[in-house]
Every structure is written in structure tokens, then in C-alpha cells.
Coordinates of C-alpha atoms in Angstrom, one line a residue:
Chain J
M19 CA -4.6 16.4 -12.5
P20 CA -6.0 12.9 -13.0
A21 CA -9.5 12.4 -13.7
P22 CA -12.1 12.9 -10.6
E23 CA -12.7 9.1 -10.6
L24 CA -9.1 8.5 -10.6
D25 CA -8.4 11.1 -7.8
R26 CA -11.0 9.6 -5.6
L27 CA -9.5 6.2 -6.0
I28 CA -6.2 7.6 -5.2
Q29 CA -7.4 9.6 -2.1
T30 CA -9.2 6.3 -0.8
L31 CA -6.2 4.0 -1.4
A32 CA -3.8 6.7 0.4
R33 CA -5.9 6.1 3.6
L34 CA -4.7 2.5 3.9
P35 CA -2.2 2.0 6.4
G36 CA 1.4 2.1 4.6
L37 CA 0.3 4.0 1.6
G38 CA 0.6 7.7 1.1
P39 CA -0.6 10.0 -1.6
R40 CA 2.7 9.1 -3.7
S41 CA 2.5 5.3 -3.3
A42 CA -1.3 5.4 -3.9
R43 CA -0.5 7.2 -7.2
R44 CA 1.9 4.6 -8.1
A45 CA -0.5 1.8 -7.0
V46 CA -3.3 3.3 -9.3
L47 CA -0.9 3.6 -12.4
Q48 CA 0.2 0.0 -11.8
M49 CA -3.4 -1.1 -11.8
I50 CA -4.1 0.9 -14.9
A51 CA -1.4 -0.8 -16.4
K52 CA -2.4 -4.5 -15.5
R53 CA -6.1 -3.9 -15.7
Q54 CA -6.9 -7.4 -16.5
T55 CA -4.2 -9.1 -14.1
L56 CA -4.4 -6.6 -11.3
M57 CA -7.3 -4.3 -11.1
E58 CA -10.0 -6.6 -12.2
P59 CA -8.7 -9.5 -9.7
L60 CA -8.7 -6.9 -6.6
I61 CA -12.1 -5.7 -7.4
A62 CA -13.2 -9.3 -7.5
A63 CA -11.2 -10.0 -4.4
L64 CA -12.7 -7.0 -2.6
A65 CA -16.1 -7.8 -3.5
S66 CA -16.1 -11.4 -2.4
V67 CA -14.6 -10.2 0.9
S68 CA -17.3 -7.7 1.5
Q69 CA -20.0 -10.0 0.8
T70 CA -18.8 -13.0 2.9
L71 CA -17.1 -11.5 5.7
T72 CA -18.4 -12.1 9.2
E73 CA -17.2 -12.1 12.8
C74 CA -17.2 -15.5 14.6
R75 CA -19.7 -15.5 17.4
I76 CA -17.6 -17.7 19.6
C77 CA -14.2 -16.2 19.4
G78 CA -14.4 -13.0 17.6
N79 CA -12.3 -13.8 14.8
I80 CA -13.0 -12.6 11.2
D81 CA -13.8 -15.5 8.8
T82 CA -16.3 -16.1 6.0
A83 CA -18.1 -18.7 8.3
D84 CA -19.5 -18.3 11.7
P85 CA -18.4 -20.1 13.8
C86 CA -14.9 -19.6 11.9
A87 CA -12.6 -22.0 10.8
Q88 CA -10.7 -22.3 13.9
C89 CA -13.8 -22.8 16.1
A90 CA -15.1 -25.4 13.8
D91 CA -12.0 -27.4 13.5
P92 CA -12.6 -30.6 15.6
R93 CA -8.9 -31.4 15.5
R94 CA -8.2 -28.3 17.7
D95 CA -7.7 -28.9 21.3
A96 CA -10.8 -27.3 23.0
S97 CA -9.1 -27.5 26.3
L98 CA -6.5 -25.0 25.4
L99 CA -7.7 -21.4 25.0
C100 CA -5.2 -18.8 23.7
V101 CA -6.3 -15.1 24.2
V102 CA -5.0 -12.5 21.7
E103 CA -5.7 -8.6 21.2
G104 CA -6.7 -8.7 17.6
V105 CA -7.3 -10.9 14.5
A106 CA -3.7 -10.0 13.2
D107 CA -2.3 -11.8 16.3
L108 CA -4.4 -14.7 15.7
W109 CA -3.2 -14.8 12.1
A110 CA 0.5 -14.5 13.2
L111 CA 0.0 -17.3 15.6
D112 CA -1.7 -19.4 13.0
R113 CA 0.9 -19.0 10.4
S114 CA 3.4 -20.4 12.8
S115 CA 1.4 -23.6 13.1
L116 CA 2.7 -23.8 16.8
F117 CA -0.6 -23.7 18.5
G118 CA -3.3 -26.5 18.2
G119 CA -5.7 -25.2 20.6
R120 CA -8.7 -22.6 20.4
Y121 CA -8.5 -18.7 20.2
H122 CA -10.3 -16.0 21.9
V123 CA -10.0 -12.5 20.0
L124 CA -10.6 -9.5 22.8
G125 CA -10.9 -6.9 20.1
G126 CA -8.2 -4.5 21.6
R127 CA -6.4 -4.0 25.0
L128 CA -7.4 -1.9 28.2
S129 CA -6.3 1.6 27.8
A130 CA -7.0 4.4 30.2
L131 CA -5.6 6.8 27.3
D132 CA -7.7 5.6 24.7
G133 CA -10.7 5.1 27.0
V134 CA -10.8 1.4 26.3
R135 CA -12.7 -0.3 29.3
P136 CA -13.3 -4.1 30.2
E137 CA -16.7 -3.8 28.9
D138 CA -15.3 -2.6 25.4
L139 CA -13.5 -5.8 25.0
R140 CA -14.8 -9.6 24.5
I141 CA -14.2 -10.3 28.1
E142 CA -17.7 -11.6 29.1
G143 CA -17.5 -14.3 26.3
L144 CA -13.9 -15.4 27.3
L145 CA -15.4 -16.0 30.9
A146 CA -18.6 -17.8 29.5
R147 CA -16.4 -19.9 27.4
V148 CA -14.3 -20.9 30.7
A149 CA -17.3 -21.2 32.8
C150 CA -18.6 -24.0 30.4
G151 CA -15.7 -26.3 32.0
D152 CA -14.0 -27.6 28.8
V153 CA -11.3 -25.2 29.2
R154 CA -8.2 -26.3 30.9
E155 CA -5.7 -23.9 30.5
V156 CA -5.8 -20.1 29.2
I157 CA -2.7 -18.7 27.6
L158 CA -2.7 -14.9 27.5
A159 CA -0.8 -14.2 24.3
L160 CA -1.0 -10.5 24.6
N161 CA 1.4 -7.9 23.4
A162 CA 4.4 -7.2 25.7
T163 CA 3.5 -3.5 25.8
L164 CA 2.3 -1.8 29.0
E165 CA -1.2 -1.9 28.0
G166 CA -1.1 -5.5 26.8
Q167 CA 0.4 -6.5 30.3
T168 CA -2.1 -4.5 32.3
T169 CA -4.9 -6.2 30.1
A170 CA -3.3 -9.5 31.0
H171 CA -3.3 -8.9 34.7
Y172 CA -6.8 -7.9 34.6
L173 CA -7.8 -11.1 32.8
A174 CA -5.6 -13.1 35.0
E175 CA -7.8 -11.6 38.0
Q176 CA -11.0 -12.3 36.4
L177 CA -10.1 -15.8 35.6
A178 CA -8.9 -16.5 39.2
A179 CA -12.5 -17.2 40.0
Y180 CA -12.3 -20.2 37.7
P181 CA -10.6 -23.6 37.9
V182 CA -8.2 -22.9 35.1
K183 CA -4.7 -22.9 34.7
V184 CA -3.5 -19.1 33.3
T185 CA -0.4 -18.8 31.9
Q186 CA 1.2 -16.1 29.6
L187 CA 4.0 -16.1 26.7
A188 CA 7.6 -16.1 27.9
H189 CA 9.6 -12.7 27.9
G190 CA 13.2 -12.7 27.1
M191 CA 15.7 -12.4 24.2
P192 CA 14.3 -12.9 20.7
V193 CA 15.9 -15.7 18.8
G194 CA 18.9 -14.1 16.8
G195 CA 18.9 -11.2 19.3
E196 CA 22.2 -9.8 20.3
L197 CA 22.5 -8.8 23.9
D198 CA 24.2 -5.4 23.0
Y199 CA 21.1 -4.4 21.2
L200 CA 18.5 -5.5 23.9
D201 CA 16.6 -2.9 25.8
E202 CA 16.8 -2.9 29.4
G203 CA 13.2 -4.0 29.9
T204 CA 13.9 -7.2 27.9
L205 CA 17.3 -7.8 29.3
A206 CA 15.8 -7.4 32.8
Q207 CA 13.0 -10.0 32.0
A208 CA 15.4 -12.4 30.2
L209 CA 17.7 -12.4 33.5
K210 CA 14.8 -12.8 35.9
A211 CA 13.4 -15.8 34.0
R212 CA 16.7 -17.2 33.5
R213 CA 16.7 -21.3 33.1
P214 CA 19.0 -24.0 34.1
L215 CA 20.6 -25.4 30.7
A216 CA 19.3 -28.6 29.9
Chain N
M8 CA -4.9 -18.6 8.5
P9 CA -7.2 -16.1 7.2
A10 CA -10.2 -17.3 5.3
P11 CA -9.3 -17.9 1.4
E12 CA -11.4 -14.8 0.5
L13 CA -9.2 -12.7 2.7
D14 CA -6.0 -14.5 1.8
R15 CA -6.9 -13.9 -1.9
L16 CA -7.3 -10.1 -1.2
I17 CA -4.2 -10.0 0.8
Q18 CA -2.1 -11.6 -2.0
T19 CA -3.6 -9.2 -4.6
L20 CA -3.0 -6.3 -2.5
A21 CA 0.5 -7.0 -1.8
R22 CA 1.1 -7.0 -5.8
L23 CA 0.7 -3.2 -5.6
P24 CA 3.9 -1.2 -5.5
G25 CA 4.8 -0.2 -2.1
L26 CA 2.8 -3.0 -0.4
G27 CA 4.1 -6.1 0.8
P28 CA 2.6 -9.3 2.5
R29 CA 2.8 -7.6 6.0
S30 CA 1.4 -4.1 5.0
A31 CA -1.3 -5.8 2.9
R32 CA -2.4 -7.6 5.9
R33 CA -2.6 -4.5 7.9
A34 CA -4.4 -2.9 5.1
V35 CA -7.1 -5.6 5.0
L36 CA -7.6 -5.6 8.8
Q37 CA -8.1 -1.9 8.5
M38 CA -10.7 -2.3 5.9
I39 CA -12.4 -4.9 7.9
A40 CA -12.5 -2.4 10.9
K41 CA -13.6 0.4 8.6
R42 CA -16.0 -1.4 6.4
Q43 CA -18.4 1.4 5.8
T44 CA -15.9 4.2 5.4
L45 CA -13.2 2.5 3.7
M46 CA -13.9 -0.7 2.2
E47 CA -17.1 0.3 0.6
P48 CA -15.7 3.5 -0.8
L49 CA -12.7 1.7 -2.2
I50 CA -14.9 -0.9 -3.9
A51 CA -17.0 1.9 -5.3
A52 CA -14.0 3.9 -6.5
L53 CA -12.2 1.0 -8.2
A54 CA -15.5 0.0 -10.0
S55 CA -16.0 3.4 -11.2
V56 CA -12.4 3.7 -12.3
S57 CA -12.8 0.3 -14.1
Q58 CA -15.8 1.4 -16.0
T59 CA -14.8 4.8 -17.0
L60 CA -11.1 4.7 -17.8
T61 CA -9.9 5.1 -21.3
E62 CA -6.6 6.3 -23.2
C63 CA -6.6 9.5 -24.9
R64 CA -6.2 8.7 -28.7
I65 CA -4.3 12.1 -28.9
C66 CA -1.7 12.2 -26.3
G67 CA -2.0 8.8 -24.5
N68 CA -3.1 10.2 -21.3
I69 CA -5.2 8.0 -18.8
D70 CA -8.6 9.8 -18.3
T71 CA -12.2 9.2 -18.0
A72 CA -13.0 11.0 -21.5
D73 CA -11.3 10.8 -24.8
P74 CA -10.0 13.4 -25.7
C75 CA -8.7 13.9 -22.3
A76 CA -9.3 16.9 -20.1
Q77 CA -6.0 18.4 -21.1
C78 CA -6.4 17.7 -24.8
A79 CA -10.0 19.2 -24.8
D80 CA -9.2 22.3 -22.5
P81 CA -9.1 25.3 -25.0
R82 CA -7.2 27.4 -22.6
R83 CA -4.1 25.2 -23.2
D84 CA -1.5 26.5 -25.7
A85 CA -1.6 24.1 -28.7
S86 CA 1.8 25.6 -29.8
L87 CA 3.6 24.1 -26.8
L88 CA 4.0 20.4 -26.4
C89 CA 5.6 18.8 -23.5
V90 CA 6.5 14.9 -24.0
V91 CA 6.6 12.8 -21.0
E92 CA 7.5 9.3 -20.4
G93 CA 4.4 8.4 -18.5
V94 CA 1.2 9.4 -17.0
A95 CA 2.7 9.8 -13.8
D96 CA 5.1 12.4 -15.2
L97 CA 2.1 14.2 -16.6
W98 CA 0.2 14.2 -13.3
A99 CA 3.4 15.8 -11.7
L100 CA 4.0 18.4 -13.9
D101 CA 0.2 19.2 -14.0
R102 CA 0.2 19.5 -10.1
S103 CA 2.6 22.1 -10.2
S104 CA 0.5 24.1 -12.6
L105 CA 3.7 25.7 -14.2
F106 CA 2.9 24.4 -17.7
G107 CA 0.2 25.7 -19.8
G108 CA 0.7 23.8 -23.2
R109 CA -0.3 20.3 -24.2
Y110 CA 1.1 17.0 -23.3
H111 CA 2.2 14.0 -25.1
V112 CA 2.8 10.6 -23.2
L113 CA 5.3 8.3 -24.8
G114 CA 4.4 5.2 -22.5
G115 CA 7.8 4.6 -21.7
R116 CA 11.6 5.0 -22.6
L117 CA 13.8 3.4 -25.1
S118 CA 15.7 0.6 -23.4
A119 CA 17.8 -2.0 -25.1
L120 CA 17.9 -3.9 -21.6
D121 CA 14.1 -4.1 -21.6
G122 CA 13.7 -4.5 -25.3
V123 CA 11.8 -1.2 -25.7
R124 CA 12.2 0.0 -29.3
P125 CA 11.0 3.3 -31.0
E126 CA 7.9 1.4 -32.4
D127 CA 6.8 0.4 -28.8
L128 CA 6.4 4.1 -27.9
R129 CA 4.0 6.6 -29.1
I130 CA 6.3 8.2 -31.4
E131 CA 4.5 8.2 -34.5
G132 CA 1.7 10.0 -33.0
L133 CA 4.0 12.6 -31.7
L134 CA 5.4 13.1 -35.2
A135 CA 2.1 13.3 -36.6
R136 CA 0.9 16.0 -34.1
V137 CA 4.0 18.0 -35.1
A138 CA 3.6 17.5 -38.8
C139 CA 0.0 19.3 -38.5
G140 CA 2.1 22.3 -38.2
D141 CA 0.3 23.9 -34.9
V142 CA 3.3 23.0 -32.7
R143 CA 5.8 25.7 -32.3
E144 CA 8.1 24.0 -29.6
V145 CA 8.5 20.6 -28.3
I146 CA 9.6 20.3 -24.7
L147 CA 11.5 17.1 -23.9
A148 CA 10.6 16.4 -20.1
L149 CA 12.1 12.9 -20.2
N150 CA 13.5 11.7 -16.8
A151 CA 17.3 12.5 -16.3
T152 CA 18.3 8.8 -16.4
L153 CA 20.4 7.2 -19.0
E154 CA 17.4 5.6 -20.7
G155 CA 15.4 9.0 -20.6
Q156 CA 18.2 10.9 -22.2
T157 CA 18.7 8.4 -24.8
T158 CA 15.3 8.7 -25.7
A159 CA 15.4 12.4 -25.5
H160 CA 18.3 12.3 -28.1
Y161 CA 16.4 9.9 -30.5
L162 CA 13.4 12.3 -30.2
A163 CA 15.4 15.2 -30.9
E164 CA 16.9 13.4 -34.2
Q165 CA 13.3 12.6 -35.4
L166 CA 12.0 16.0 -34.8
A167 CA 15.2 17.7 -36.7
A168 CA 13.0 17.1 -39.8
Y169 CA 10.3 19.4 -38.6
P170 CA 10.3 23.2 -38.3
V171 CA 10.0 23.1 -34.7
K172 CA 12.1 24.3 -31.7
V173 CA 13.1 21.4 -29.6
T174 CA 14.2 21.9 -25.9
Q175 CA 14.7 19.9 -22.7
L176 CA 14.2 20.6 -19.0
A177 CA 17.4 22.2 -17.3
H178 CA 19.8 20.1 -15.3
G179 CA 21.3 21.3 -12.2
M180 CA 21.1 21.6 -8.7
P181 CA 17.6 20.9 -7.1
V182 CA 16.1 23.8 -5.1
G183 CA 17.3 23.4 -1.5
G184 CA 20.1 20.8 -2.7
E185 CA 23.4 21.0 -0.7
L186 CA 26.6 21.0 -2.9
D187 CA 28.1 18.4 -0.5
Y188 CA 25.4 15.9 -1.2
L189 CA 25.1 16.3 -4.8
D190 CA 26.4 13.4 -7.2
E191 CA 29.2 14.0 -9.7
G192 CA 26.9 13.8 -12.6
T193 CA 24.6 16.6 -11.3
L194 CA 27.5 18.8 -10.1
A195 CA 29.0 18.6 -13.6
Q196 CA 25.8 19.6 -15.4
A197 CA 25.1 22.2 -13.1
L198 CA 28.8 23.7 -13.7
K199 CA 28.4 23.2 -17.6
A200 CA 25.2 25.1 -17.5
R201 CA 26.3 27.7 -15.1
R202 CA 24.6 31.3 -15.7
P203 CA 25.6 34.8 -15.0
L204 CA 24.0 36.3 -12.0
A205 CA 20.9 38.5 -13.0

């Protein structure tokens, strides 16, 4: 059996998503073998994140500054607001560098099953940002799941009271997708939203 | 993009075996969400391991004490010595609680491809332990791979000079294995080592 300290580290690592007891053991052995180049840097990175991490009070993003880098960036178009469920979605959009506006992180999606109600999400903050009048268009970039779409419809209703354009991401065939492998829901959406060839 | 501190943590985590950039991102988000119950315990566990970890000078095991818990345990039979490639193998055997003797961790296996020579492994220490005369049997519990078996044969040659019994783990069908799915090598070994029904 590993020493108690090692065992505690393995148990804790095994609680991370994507790692089980077996891969946690392998990870610990790797860290032991590469103490200077892996374990020490990991300790330093964790400590620095733990000390500097904060939530942006404007958009709900996780960053080391408040307001976050995205909210503080003057080159970003303040009239375009993209609403996402979580920080991971913000990162995904940001990696693509396709969107030049601002973000708003809801912190989840409405779910009767999980007991997530509108007041549990950052919806008031969103409406407050829209009420300020700078925002011209709100893009609802929620997941194409039942709960994501329910949330999108709820938000669209709330936003109807304001003079903003409300849009959502297009649904359809993913690029590289094959018709034969598409689920019926996607196929239906792609057919419904068919466009004339340019 | 995540903040530089977060990005550094993601990059470092992604270097652990079993984690890629995507799962490292998910792990970091999980840690952010569970700061008190996951991130802080992980930092504490890592720091305590990093501070207390040491290599046993007798067997090469990784532990917080030197000699390690296994070498210091008087209930373990000092006349039985089990040779394993790595610490993970020692842990695996120890989890099964089937072996009541002592261990010796080689720290790898001979490999012409990776340039691992006998002097890179803890072989001198093994011979020194055998030379002391307490050891009656050396069990070579090396992996059933080409390199593991090459190492086993090399060790058997070296140990021939000492008055000890040298054995190795049995090869054959794994328990629960189905004939139809066995590779030829295993099948050949199982056939060669067939035993009369008790």
C-alpha cells in the first residue's frame, strides 16, 4: 500500500473528472518520477490559481482580475452580448477567436430536475446590463440540449421587454458531418433552416 | 482564453498521464467550482507528499519513511524476496495482500530500445541483499512483456551464483478469460504449463 500521504493524494486526484483510482495512481507515479519538472510546477500553478482566482462581477467569468480580461478589453464590441451557460463555453468561444463582443456567463441552465430556478442563474445581472442601453444584440449561445433551449426561451421572454435584438446560434449539420450519422433532431433542424445556395 | 495562471495550471495538468488538454480544462473548472472541497485538499496533499517523499534505500520503494513501511515491517518474511519493475507493481501486489515477503524495486526493465542497461537498474542492491544470506527464494514478478522477460532471464543468470531458489510468476489464462479471446502467446504458455487436475 502507498504511504498515507500518497494515498490521500491519489484519492484526491481520483475525484477530478476524467481520472479514476487507476489513472490517479499512474499520475502520482509520474509526478514522483518527474518531481522537479512536473510535481513542483503543478504545486506552484495550483497555489497561484488558488490565490489569484476571482469571479468577474460584470459577466461572471473566472479570471485573476475583476473585471475580467474580456470585460476590460476596450477592443471588444460592447453592443454585442453573448450569453453562455458556463465558463467552459466562454473559453471554447474565445479559443475560436470568432466572436469580438462581450460575454455573460449564466452559471448553469434552468433545470426542473436539478432544481435550478431563474434566481439561481446570473439573469438579473444580464437584464441590468441590457437595461443600461449599450447592448444592441444578445446572442444566446446556450447548449443545444433540452435544458439549454428551455433556458434560451426563458431568456428571450425576459429580454422581449428591452429594445434589443435577440438571436441564437444556428442549428444544423456540423461541418464534416455525414447525413447518415446525424440524429433525427439535428436533421429536422437542418431541413427546417435550409438556405438558398449563394 | 483562460487567464495566464489558469492556462499554466491547465497545461501542467494536461501533462499527467491519462489527461489531455480537454480533460485538464474540465478538471480545472471542477476545482474552481469546488475550491474548498477539492482544490485546497489537492494543494495540501501535493505539498505534504512533496515534502515527505523519499526512496527506500533498501528496496527502492517510494514512501514517506526510509526504510519504507514494507522493509520496516517485522511481520514480513525476510527469506522471500519479490522483485518488481516499478513502484506501481509493488502497490498492485500489496493491494492483493497475497504476498507476505519483502520487495525489491528494480526501477525499470532492461531495454536495448530505450538504452536501459543493467547498471541503470537496482540490480547491485538486489545481489547485495541476496549475498547477505537471509534470502531463501527470489520471486521474479516482472511484466510478461518481452523486455520484462529479458530482464527476468538476466536476473536469473546473475542470481545463479547464489544459493537461492529463483522463481517467476506463472503464465497462463487469466481468471475469467475466454479461450476464444486469448492471444497465441498466452495460449502457448497455458498449454505448455498444463497441470493435472487435482
